[in-house]
PDB file of C-alpha atoms in Angstrom:
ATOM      1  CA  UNK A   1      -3.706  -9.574 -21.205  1.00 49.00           C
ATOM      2  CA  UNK A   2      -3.673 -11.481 -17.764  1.00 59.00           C
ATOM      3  CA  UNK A   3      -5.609  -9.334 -14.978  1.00 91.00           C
ATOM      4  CA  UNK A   4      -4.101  -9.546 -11.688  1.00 95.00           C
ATOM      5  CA  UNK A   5      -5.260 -10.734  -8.240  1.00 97.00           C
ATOM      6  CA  UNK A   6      -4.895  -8.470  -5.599  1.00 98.00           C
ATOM      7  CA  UNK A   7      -5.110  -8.529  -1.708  1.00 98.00           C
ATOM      8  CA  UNK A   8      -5.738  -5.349  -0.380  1.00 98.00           C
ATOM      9  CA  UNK A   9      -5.038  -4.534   3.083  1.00 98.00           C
ATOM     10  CA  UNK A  10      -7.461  -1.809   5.124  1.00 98.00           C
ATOM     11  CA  UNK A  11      -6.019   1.160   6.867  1.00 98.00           C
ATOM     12  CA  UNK A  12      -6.496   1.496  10.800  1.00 97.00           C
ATOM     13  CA  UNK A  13      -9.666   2.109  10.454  1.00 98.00           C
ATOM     14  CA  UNK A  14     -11.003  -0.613   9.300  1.00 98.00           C
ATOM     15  CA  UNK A  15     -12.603  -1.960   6.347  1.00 98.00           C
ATOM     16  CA  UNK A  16     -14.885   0.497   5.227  1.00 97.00           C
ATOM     17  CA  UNK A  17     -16.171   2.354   1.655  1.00 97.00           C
ATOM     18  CA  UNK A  18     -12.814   3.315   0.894  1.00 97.00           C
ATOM     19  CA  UNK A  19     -11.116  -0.015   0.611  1.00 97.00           C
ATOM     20  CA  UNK A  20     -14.593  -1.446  -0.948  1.00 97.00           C
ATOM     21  CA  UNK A  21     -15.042   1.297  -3.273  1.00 97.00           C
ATOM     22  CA  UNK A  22     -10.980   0.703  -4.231  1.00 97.00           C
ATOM     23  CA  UNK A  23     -11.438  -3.033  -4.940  1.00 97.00           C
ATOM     24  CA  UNK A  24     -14.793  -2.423  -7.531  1.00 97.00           C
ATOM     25  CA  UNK A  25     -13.026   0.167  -8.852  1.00 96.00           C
ATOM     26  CA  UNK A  26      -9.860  -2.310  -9.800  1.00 96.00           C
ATOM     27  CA  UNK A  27     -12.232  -4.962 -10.107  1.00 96.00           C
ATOM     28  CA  UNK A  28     -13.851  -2.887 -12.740  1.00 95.00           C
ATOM     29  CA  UNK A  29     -11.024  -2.932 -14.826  1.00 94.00           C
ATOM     30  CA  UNK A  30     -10.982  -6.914 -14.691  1.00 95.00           C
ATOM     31  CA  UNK A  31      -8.523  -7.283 -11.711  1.00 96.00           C
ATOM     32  CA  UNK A  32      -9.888  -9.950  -8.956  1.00 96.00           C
ATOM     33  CA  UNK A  33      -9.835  -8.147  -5.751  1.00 97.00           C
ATOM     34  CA  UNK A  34      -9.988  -9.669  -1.972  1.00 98.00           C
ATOM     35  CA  UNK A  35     -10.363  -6.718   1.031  1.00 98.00           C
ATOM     36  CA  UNK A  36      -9.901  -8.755   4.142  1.00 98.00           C
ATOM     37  CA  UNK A  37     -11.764  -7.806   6.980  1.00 98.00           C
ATOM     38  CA  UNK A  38      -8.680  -7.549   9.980  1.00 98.00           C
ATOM     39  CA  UNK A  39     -10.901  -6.026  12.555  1.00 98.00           C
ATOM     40  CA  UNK A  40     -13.901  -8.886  11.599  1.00 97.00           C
ATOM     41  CA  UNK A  41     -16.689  -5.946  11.275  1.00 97.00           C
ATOM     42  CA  UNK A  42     -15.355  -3.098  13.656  1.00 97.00           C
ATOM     43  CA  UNK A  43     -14.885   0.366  12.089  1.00 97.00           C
ATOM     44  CA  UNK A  44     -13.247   2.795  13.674  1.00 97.00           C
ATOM     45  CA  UNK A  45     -14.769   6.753  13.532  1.00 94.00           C
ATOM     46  CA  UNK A  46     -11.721   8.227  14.622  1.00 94.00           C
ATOM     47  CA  UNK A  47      -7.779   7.717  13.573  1.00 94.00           C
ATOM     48  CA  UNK A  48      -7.354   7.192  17.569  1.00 96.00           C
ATOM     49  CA  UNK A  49      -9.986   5.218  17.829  1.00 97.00           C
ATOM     50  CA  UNK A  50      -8.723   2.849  15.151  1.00 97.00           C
ATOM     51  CA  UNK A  51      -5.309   2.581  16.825  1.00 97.00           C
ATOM     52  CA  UNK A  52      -6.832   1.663  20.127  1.00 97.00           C
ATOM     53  CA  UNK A  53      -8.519  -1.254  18.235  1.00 97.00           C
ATOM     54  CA  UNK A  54      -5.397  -2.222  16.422  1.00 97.00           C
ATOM     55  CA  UNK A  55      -3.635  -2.563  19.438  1.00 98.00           C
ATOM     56  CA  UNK A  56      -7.025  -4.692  21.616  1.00 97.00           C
ATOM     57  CA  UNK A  57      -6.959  -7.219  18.515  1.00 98.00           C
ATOM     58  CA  UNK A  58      -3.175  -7.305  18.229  1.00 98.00           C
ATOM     59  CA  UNK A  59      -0.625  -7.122  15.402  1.00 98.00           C
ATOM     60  CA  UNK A  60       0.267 -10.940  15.752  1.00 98.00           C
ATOM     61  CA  UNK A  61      -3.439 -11.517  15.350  1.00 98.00           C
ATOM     62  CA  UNK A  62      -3.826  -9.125  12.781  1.00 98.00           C
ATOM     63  CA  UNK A  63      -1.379 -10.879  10.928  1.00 98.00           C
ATOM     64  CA  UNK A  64      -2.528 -14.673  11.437  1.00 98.00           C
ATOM     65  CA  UNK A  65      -6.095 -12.724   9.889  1.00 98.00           C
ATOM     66  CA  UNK A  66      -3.869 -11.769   6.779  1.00 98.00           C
ATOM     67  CA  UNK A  67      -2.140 -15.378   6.419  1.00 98.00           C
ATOM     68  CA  UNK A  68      -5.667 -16.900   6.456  1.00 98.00           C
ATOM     69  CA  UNK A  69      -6.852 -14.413   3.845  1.00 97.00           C
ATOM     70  CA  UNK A  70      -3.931 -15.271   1.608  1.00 98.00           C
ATOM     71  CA  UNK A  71      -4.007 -18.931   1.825  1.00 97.00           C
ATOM     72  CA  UNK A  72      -5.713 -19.989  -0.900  1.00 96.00           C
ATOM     73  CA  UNK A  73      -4.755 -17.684  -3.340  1.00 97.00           C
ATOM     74  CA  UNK A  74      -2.251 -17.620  -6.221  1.00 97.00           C
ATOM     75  CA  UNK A  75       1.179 -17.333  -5.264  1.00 96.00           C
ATOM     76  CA  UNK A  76       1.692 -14.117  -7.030  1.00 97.00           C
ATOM     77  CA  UNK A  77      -0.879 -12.894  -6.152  1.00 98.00           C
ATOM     78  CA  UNK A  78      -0.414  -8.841  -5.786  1.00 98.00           C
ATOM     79  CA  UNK A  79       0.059  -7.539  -1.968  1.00 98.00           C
ATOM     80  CA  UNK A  80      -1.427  -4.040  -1.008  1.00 98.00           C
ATOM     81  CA  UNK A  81      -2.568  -1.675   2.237  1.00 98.00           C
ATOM     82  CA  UNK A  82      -4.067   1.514   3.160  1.00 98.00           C
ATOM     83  CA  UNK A  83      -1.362   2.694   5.256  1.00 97.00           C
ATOM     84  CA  UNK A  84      -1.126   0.397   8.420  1.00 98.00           C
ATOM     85  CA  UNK A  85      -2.597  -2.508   5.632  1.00 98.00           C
ATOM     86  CA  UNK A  86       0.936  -1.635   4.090  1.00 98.00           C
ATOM     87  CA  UNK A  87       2.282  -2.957   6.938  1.00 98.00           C
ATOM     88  CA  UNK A  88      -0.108  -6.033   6.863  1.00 98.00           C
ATOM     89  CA  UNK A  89       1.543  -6.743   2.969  1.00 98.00           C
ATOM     90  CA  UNK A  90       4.772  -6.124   3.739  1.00 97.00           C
ATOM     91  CA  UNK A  91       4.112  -8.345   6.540  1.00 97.00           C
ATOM     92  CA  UNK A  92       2.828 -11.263   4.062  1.00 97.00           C
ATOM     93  CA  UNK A  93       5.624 -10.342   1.414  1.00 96.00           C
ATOM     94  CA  UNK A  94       7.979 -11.826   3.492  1.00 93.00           C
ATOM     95  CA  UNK A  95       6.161 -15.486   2.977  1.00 95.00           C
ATOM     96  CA  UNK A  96       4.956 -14.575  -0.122  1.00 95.00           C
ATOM     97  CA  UNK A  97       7.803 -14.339  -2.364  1.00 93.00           C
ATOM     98  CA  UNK A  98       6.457 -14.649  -5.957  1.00 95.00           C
ATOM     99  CA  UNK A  99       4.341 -12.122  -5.435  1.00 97.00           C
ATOM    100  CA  UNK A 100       4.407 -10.085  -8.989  1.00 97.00           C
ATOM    101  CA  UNK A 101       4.014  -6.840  -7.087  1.00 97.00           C
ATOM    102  CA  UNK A 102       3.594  -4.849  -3.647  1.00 98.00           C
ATOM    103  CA  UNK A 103       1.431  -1.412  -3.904  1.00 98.00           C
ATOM    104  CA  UNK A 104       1.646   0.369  -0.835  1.00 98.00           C
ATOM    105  CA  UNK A 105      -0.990   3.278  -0.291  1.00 98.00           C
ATOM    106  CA  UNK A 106      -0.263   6.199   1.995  1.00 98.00           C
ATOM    107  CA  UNK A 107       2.878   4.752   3.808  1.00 97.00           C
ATOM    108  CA  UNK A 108       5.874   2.715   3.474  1.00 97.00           C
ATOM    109  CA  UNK A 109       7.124  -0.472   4.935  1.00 97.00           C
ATOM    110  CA  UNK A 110       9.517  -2.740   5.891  1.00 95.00           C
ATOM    111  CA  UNK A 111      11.405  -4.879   2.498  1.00 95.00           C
ATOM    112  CA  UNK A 112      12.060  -8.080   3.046  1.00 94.00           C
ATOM    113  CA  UNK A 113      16.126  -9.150   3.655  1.00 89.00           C
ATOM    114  CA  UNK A 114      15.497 -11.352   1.180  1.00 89.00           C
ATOM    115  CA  UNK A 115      12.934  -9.863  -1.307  1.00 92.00           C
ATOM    116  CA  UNK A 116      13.166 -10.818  -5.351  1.00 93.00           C
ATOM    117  CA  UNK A 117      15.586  -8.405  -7.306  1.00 94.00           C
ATOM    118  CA  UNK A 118      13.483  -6.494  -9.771  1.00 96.00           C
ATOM    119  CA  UNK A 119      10.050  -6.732  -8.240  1.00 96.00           C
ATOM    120  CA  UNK A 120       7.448  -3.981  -9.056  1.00 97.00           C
ATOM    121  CA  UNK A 121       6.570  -1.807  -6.002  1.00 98.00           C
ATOM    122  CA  UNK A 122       4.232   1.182  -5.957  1.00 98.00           C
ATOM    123  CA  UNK A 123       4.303   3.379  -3.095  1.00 98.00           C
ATOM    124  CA  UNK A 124       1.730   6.600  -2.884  1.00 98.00           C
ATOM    125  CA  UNK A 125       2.833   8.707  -0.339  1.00 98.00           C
ATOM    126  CA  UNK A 126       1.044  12.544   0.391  1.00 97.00           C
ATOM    127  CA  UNK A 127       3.909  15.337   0.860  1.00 95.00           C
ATOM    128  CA  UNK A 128       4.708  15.910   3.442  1.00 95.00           C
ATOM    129  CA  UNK A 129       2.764  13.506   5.713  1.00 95.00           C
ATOM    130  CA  UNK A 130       3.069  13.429   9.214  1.00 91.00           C
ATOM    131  CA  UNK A 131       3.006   9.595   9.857  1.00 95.00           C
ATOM    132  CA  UNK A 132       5.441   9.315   6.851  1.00 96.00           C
ATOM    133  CA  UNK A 133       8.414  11.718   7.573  1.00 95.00           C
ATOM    134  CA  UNK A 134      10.802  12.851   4.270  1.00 95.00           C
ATOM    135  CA  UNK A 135      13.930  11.460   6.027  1.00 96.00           C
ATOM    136  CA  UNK A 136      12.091   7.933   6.212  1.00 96.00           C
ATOM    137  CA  UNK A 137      10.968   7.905   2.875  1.00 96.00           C
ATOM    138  CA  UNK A 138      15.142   8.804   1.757  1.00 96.00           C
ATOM    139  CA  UNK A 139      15.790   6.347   3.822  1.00 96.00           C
ATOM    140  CA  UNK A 140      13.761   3.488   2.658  1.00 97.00           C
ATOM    141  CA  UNK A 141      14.198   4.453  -0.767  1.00 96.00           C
ATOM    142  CA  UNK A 142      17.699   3.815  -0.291  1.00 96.00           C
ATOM    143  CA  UNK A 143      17.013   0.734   0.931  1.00 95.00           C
ATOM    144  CA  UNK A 144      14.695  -0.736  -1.660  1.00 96.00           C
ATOM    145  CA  UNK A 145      17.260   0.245  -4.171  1.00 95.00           C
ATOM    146  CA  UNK A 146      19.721  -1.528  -2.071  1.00 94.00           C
ATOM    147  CA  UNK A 147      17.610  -4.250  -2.592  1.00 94.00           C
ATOM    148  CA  UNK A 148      17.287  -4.117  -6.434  1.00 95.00           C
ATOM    149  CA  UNK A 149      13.373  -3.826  -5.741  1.00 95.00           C
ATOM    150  CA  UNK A 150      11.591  -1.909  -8.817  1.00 92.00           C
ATOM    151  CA  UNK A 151       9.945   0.938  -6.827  1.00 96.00           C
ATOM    152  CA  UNK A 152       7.913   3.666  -7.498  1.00 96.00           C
ATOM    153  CA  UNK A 153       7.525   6.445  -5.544  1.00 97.00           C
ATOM    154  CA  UNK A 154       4.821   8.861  -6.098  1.00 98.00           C
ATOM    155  CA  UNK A 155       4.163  11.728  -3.904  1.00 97.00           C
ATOM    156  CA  UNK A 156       0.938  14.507  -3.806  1.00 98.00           C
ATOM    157  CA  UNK A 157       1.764  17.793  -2.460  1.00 96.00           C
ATOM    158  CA  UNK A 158      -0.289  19.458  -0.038  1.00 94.00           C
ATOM    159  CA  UNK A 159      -2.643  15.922  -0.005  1.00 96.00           C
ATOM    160  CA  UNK A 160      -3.636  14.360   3.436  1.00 95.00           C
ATOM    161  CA  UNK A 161      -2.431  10.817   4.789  1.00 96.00           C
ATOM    162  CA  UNK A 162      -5.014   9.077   3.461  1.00 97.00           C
ATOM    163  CA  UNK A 163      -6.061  11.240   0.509  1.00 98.00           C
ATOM    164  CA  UNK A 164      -7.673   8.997  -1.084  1.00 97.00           C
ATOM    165  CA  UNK A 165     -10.555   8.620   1.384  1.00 97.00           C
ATOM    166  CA  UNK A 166     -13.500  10.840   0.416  1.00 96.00           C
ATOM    167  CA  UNK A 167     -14.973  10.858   4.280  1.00 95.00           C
ATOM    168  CA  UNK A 168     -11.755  12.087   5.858  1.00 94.00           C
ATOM    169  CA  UNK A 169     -10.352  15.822   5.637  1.00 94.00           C
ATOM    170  CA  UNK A 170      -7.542  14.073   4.214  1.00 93.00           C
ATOM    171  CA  UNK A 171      -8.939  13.694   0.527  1.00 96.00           C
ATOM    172  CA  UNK A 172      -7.690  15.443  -2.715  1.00 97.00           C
ATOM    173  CA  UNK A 173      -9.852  14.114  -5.311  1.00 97.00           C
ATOM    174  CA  UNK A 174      -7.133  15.605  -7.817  1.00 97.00           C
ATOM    175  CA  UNK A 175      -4.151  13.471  -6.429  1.00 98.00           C
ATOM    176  CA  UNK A 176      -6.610  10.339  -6.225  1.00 98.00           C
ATOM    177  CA  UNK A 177      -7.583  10.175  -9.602  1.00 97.00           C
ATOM    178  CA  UNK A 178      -3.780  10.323 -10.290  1.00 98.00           C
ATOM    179  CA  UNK A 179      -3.109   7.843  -7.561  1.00 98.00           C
ATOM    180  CA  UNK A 180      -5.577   5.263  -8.711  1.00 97.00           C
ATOM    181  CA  UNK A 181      -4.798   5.871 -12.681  1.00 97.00           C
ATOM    182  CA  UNK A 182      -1.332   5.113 -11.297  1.00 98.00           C
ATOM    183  CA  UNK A 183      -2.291   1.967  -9.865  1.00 98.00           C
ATOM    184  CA  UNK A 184      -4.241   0.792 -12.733  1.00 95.00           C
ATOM    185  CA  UNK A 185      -1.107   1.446 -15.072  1.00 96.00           C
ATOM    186  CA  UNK A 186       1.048  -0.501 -12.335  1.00 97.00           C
ATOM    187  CA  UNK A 187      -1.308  -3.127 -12.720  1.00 97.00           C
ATOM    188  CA  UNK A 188      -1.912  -4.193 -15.700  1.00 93.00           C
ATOM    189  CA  UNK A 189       1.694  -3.922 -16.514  1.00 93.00           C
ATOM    190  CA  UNK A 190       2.170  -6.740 -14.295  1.00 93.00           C
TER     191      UNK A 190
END
């Protein structure tokens, strides 16, 4: 069984033990894992605080970051975020289109006009979350099926944005054991 690359996109934050702690998990179960560093060593302590950073460095710049990070690797290689690192994939799925799958954690984002019929996506979503309204998450799930994309939607009740992260209020250790068993199904049926 081939094991997938992934590129996996940090949250506003930054890059920090979540995203690290993610890729040696995955990497554990024989996946190669890259976890760019957008913010090039600043962490933010605050969800504030890491939006005021996102917007000093920049989304353009933020992006040219992700291009660079994705040079090199295989074309299909696998696309994922922490919620605004969804963005960053989606972002990178548009010039990326043999990708063999998109995971987006804790938010959605934009599908490419022009993204492959039938590719796998894998969206994690907590329920409700407030940066992640239920009519936006109809409507883009009427959109990727618009699209013919392959998507699956997961969502955790009562879980916190980014419930996966065991330092933020946020986490449900219950919904992110079934997030990342999830993922590794998702994976390796790539």
């Amino acid at each position: 069984m081939a094991m997938a690359t992934v590129l996996l996109f940090h949250s506003v934050y930054g890059l920090r033990p979540l995203e690290r702690n993610a890729a040696a998990r995955l990497r554990a179960a024989g996946h190669t894992v890259i976890t760019p560093d957008l913010y090039e060593g600043r962490v933010a302590s605050s969800i504030d605080q890491g939006f005021e950073l996102k917007e000093e460095i920049g989304w353009a710049t933020l992006c040219e970051r992700a291009e660079r990070a994705a040079a090199d690797l295989p074309a299909e290689t696998v696309l994922g975020g922490f919620s605004m690192g969804a963005a960053v994939a989606a972002h990178l799925w548009a010039k990326r289109p043999e990708t063999a799958g998109v995971l987006f954690l804790h938010s959605i984002a934009q599908i490419p006009h022009d993204a492959r019929r039938g590719l796998p996506l894998q969206v994690h979503l907590a329920d409700p979350d407030v940066f992640e309204p239920a009519e936006d998450v109809a409507a883009w799930r009427t959109i990727a099926e618009g699209a013919g994309i392959a998507a699956e939607v997961f969502s955790y009740p009562g879980a916190g944005h980014i419930y996966t992260d065991p330092s933020l209020p946020d986490h449900d250790a219950e919904a992110a054991e079934r997030t990342w068993a999830r993922v590794a199904k998702f994976l390796a049926a790539l």
